[in-house]
Short mmCIF file of C-alpha atoms in Angstrom, two decimals:
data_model
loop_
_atom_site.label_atom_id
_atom_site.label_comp_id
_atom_site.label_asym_id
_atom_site.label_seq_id
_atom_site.Cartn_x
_atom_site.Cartn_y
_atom_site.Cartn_z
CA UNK A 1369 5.25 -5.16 5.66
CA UNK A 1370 1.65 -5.48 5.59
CA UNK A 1371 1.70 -8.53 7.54
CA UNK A 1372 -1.86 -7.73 9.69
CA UNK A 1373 -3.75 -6.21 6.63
CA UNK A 1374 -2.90 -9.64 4.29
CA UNK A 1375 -4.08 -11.45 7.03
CA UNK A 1376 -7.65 -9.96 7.42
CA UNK A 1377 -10.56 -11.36 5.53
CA UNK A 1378 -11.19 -9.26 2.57
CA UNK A 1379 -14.67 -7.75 4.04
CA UNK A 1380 -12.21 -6.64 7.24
CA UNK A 1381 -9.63 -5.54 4.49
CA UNK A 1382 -12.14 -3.01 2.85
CA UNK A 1383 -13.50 -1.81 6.18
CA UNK A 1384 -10.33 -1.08 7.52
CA UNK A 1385 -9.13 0.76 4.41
CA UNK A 1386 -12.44 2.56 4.58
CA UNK A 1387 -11.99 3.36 8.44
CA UNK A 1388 -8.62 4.49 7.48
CA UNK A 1389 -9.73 6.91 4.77
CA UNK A 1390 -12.10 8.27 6.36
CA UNK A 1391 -10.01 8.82 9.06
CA UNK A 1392 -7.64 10.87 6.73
CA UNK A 1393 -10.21 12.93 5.70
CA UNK A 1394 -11.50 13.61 8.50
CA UNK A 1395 -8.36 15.37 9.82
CA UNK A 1396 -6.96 16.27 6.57
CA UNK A 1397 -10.47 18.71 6.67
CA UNK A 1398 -9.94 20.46 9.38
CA UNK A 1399 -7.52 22.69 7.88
CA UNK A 1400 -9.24 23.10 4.56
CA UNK A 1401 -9.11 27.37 5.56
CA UNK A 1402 -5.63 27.05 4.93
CA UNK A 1403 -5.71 24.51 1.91
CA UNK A 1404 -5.34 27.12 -0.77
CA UNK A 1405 -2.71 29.27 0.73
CA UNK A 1406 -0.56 26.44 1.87
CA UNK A 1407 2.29 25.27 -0.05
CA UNK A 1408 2.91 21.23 -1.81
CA UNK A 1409 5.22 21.07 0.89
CA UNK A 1410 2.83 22.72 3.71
CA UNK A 1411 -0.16 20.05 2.47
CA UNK A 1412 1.93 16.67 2.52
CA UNK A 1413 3.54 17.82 5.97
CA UNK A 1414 -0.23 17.98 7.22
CA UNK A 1415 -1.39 15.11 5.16
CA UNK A 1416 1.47 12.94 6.89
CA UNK A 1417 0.31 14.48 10.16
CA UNK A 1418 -3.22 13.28 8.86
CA UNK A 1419 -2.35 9.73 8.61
CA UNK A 1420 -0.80 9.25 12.05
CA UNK A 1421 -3.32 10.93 13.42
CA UNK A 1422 -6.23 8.96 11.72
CA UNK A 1423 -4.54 5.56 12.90
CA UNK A 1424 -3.60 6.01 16.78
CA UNK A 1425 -7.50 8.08 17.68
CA UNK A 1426 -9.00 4.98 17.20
CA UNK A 1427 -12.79 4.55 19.10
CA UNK A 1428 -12.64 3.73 22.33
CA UNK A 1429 -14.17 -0.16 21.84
CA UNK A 1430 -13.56 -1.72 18.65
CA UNK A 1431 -16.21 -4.25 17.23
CA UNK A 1432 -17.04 -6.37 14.06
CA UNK A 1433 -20.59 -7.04 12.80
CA UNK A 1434 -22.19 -7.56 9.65
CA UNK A 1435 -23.65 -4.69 7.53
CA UNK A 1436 -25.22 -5.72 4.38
CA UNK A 1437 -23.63 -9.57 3.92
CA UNK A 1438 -20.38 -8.24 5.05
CA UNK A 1439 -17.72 -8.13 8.23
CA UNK A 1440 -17.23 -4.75 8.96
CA UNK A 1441 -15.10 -2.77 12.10
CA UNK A 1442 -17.56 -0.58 13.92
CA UNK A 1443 -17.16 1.97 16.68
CA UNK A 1444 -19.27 -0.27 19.28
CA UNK A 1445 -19.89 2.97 21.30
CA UNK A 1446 -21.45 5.04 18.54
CA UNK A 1447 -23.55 1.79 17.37
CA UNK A 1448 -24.67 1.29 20.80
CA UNK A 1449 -26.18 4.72 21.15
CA UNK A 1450 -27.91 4.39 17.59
CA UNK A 1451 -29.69 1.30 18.69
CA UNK A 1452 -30.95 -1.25 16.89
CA UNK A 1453 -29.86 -5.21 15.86
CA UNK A 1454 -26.96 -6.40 14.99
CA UNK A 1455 -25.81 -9.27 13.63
CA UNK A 1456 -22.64 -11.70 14.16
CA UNK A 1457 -20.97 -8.79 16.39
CA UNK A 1458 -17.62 -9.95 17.73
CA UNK A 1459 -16.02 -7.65 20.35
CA UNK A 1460 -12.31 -8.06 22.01
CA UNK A 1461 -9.38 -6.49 22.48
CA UNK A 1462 -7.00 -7.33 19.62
CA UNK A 1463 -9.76 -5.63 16.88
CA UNK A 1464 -8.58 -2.36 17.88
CA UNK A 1465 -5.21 -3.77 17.70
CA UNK A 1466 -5.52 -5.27 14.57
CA UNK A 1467 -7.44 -2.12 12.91
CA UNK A 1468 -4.97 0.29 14.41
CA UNK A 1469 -1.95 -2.08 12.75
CA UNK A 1470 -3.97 -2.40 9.52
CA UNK A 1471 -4.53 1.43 9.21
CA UNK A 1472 -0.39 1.90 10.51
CA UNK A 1473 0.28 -0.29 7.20
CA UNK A 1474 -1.77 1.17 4.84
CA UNK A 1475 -0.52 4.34 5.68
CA UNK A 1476 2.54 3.09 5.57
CA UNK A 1477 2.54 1.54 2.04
CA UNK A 1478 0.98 4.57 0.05
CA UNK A 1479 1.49 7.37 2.05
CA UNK A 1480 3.30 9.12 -0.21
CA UNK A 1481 0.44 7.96 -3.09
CA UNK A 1482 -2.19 10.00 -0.68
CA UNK A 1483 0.01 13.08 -0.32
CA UNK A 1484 0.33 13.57 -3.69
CA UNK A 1485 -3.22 13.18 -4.31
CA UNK A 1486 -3.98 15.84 -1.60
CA UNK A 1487 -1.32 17.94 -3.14
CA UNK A 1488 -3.02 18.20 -6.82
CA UNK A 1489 -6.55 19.47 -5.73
CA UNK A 1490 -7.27 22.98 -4.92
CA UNK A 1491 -9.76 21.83 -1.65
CA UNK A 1492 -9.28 18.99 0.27
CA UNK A 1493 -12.76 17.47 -0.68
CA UNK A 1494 -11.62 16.94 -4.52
CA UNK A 1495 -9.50 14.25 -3.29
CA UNK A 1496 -11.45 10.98 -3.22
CA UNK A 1497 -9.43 9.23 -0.62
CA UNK A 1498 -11.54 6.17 -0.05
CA UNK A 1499 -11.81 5.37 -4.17
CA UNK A 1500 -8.18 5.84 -4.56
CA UNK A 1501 -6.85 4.26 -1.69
CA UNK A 1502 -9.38 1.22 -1.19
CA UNK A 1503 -10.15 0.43 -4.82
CA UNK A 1504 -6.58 2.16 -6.81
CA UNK A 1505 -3.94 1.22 -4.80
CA UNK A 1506 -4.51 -1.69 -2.41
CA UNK A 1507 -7.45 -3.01 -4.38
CA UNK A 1508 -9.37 -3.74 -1.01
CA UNK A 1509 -13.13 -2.88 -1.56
CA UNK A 1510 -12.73 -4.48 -5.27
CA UNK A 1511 -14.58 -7.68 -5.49
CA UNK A 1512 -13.40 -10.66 -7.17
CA UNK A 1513 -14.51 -9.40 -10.92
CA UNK A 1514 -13.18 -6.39 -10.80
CA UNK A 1515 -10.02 -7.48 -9.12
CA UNK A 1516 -8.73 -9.62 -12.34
CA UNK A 1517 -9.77 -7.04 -14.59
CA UNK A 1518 -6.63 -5.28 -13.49
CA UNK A 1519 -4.86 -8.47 -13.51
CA UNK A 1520 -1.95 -8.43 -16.15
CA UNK A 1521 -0.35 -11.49 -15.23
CA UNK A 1522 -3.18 -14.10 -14.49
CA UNK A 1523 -2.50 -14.18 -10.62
CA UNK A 1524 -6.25 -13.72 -10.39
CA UNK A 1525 -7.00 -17.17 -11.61
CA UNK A 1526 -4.49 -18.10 -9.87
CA UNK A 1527 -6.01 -17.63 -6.50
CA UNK A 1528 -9.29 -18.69 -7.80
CA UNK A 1529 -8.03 -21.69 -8.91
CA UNK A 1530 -6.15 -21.65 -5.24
CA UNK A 1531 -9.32 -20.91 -3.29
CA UNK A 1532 -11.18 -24.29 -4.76
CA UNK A 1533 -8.19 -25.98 -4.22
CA UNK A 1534 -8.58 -25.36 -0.32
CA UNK A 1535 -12.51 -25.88 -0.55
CA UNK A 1536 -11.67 -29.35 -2.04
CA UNK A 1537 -9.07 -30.55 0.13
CA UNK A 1538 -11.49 -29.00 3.54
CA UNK A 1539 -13.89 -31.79 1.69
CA UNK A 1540 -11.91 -34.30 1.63
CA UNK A 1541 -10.68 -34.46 5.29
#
């Protein structure tokens, strides 16, 4: 069930997936000593380790703001001590919620996917988590174009043809 992911806008959709792989890596990194030496079996334990841990050490204050045209999650803390403007920030309790429940589902979904991409490189950093995970497999940070390019069955149009649907009938009431 990815019930809180489908329901963020796509800009939220790729941040979170970003947040999330980052997260990953992040932890996933600290035992890159051991990487070579370890086992499949050794890797996906700490991989799986990895994900919970990426999704429930989530900053302290959870905001969204726009960075270059788009919604984005940001640690508020860490953006407050860089300084500088920000626009359309939105702060309240449910983002970290809602980004903690996103990353839970991701991880969720294609776990498995991200273990065995962990297991098949020799250090950690061959992985690329974020292109796999947020492009490859949930298709988050792909924009529109890119999205039906994959799009075997049509249900791109589809959704176009869905999306001026809803800006039509928003005109007409």
């Amino acid at each position: 069930d990815m019930s809180t992911f489908d329901a963020l806008e796509h800009d939220l959709q790729c941040s979170a997936c970003k947040f999330t792989a980052k997260g990953v890596r992040k932890w996933v990194h600290r035992k890159s000593k051991s990487w070579r030496k370890w086992s499949a079996e050794e890797k996906g334990k700490w991989v799986r380790k990895s994900l919970k841990n990426a999704c429930s050490k989530l900053p302290g204050q959870v905001c969204t703001y726009v960075k270059d045209g788009k919604k984005v999650f940001g640690d508020f803390g860490a953006l407050m001590a860089k300084g500088g403007s920000m626009s359309g920030l939105s702060m309240s309790g449910e983002l970290k919620t809602q980004l903690g429940d996103a990353c839970k589902e991701l991880a969720r979904e294609y776990g498995s996917e991200i273990e065995d991409g962990y297991e098949s490189v020799k250090k950690p950093g061959k992985y690329k988590i974020e292109k796999d995970l947020c492009e490859e497999l949930s298709g988050a940070c792909l924009d529109g174009e890119n999205k039906d390019d994959d799009d075997i069955d049509g249900l791109g149009d589809l959704s176009k043809f869905a999306e001026q649907m809803d800006k039509i009938a928003k005109d007409e009431l």
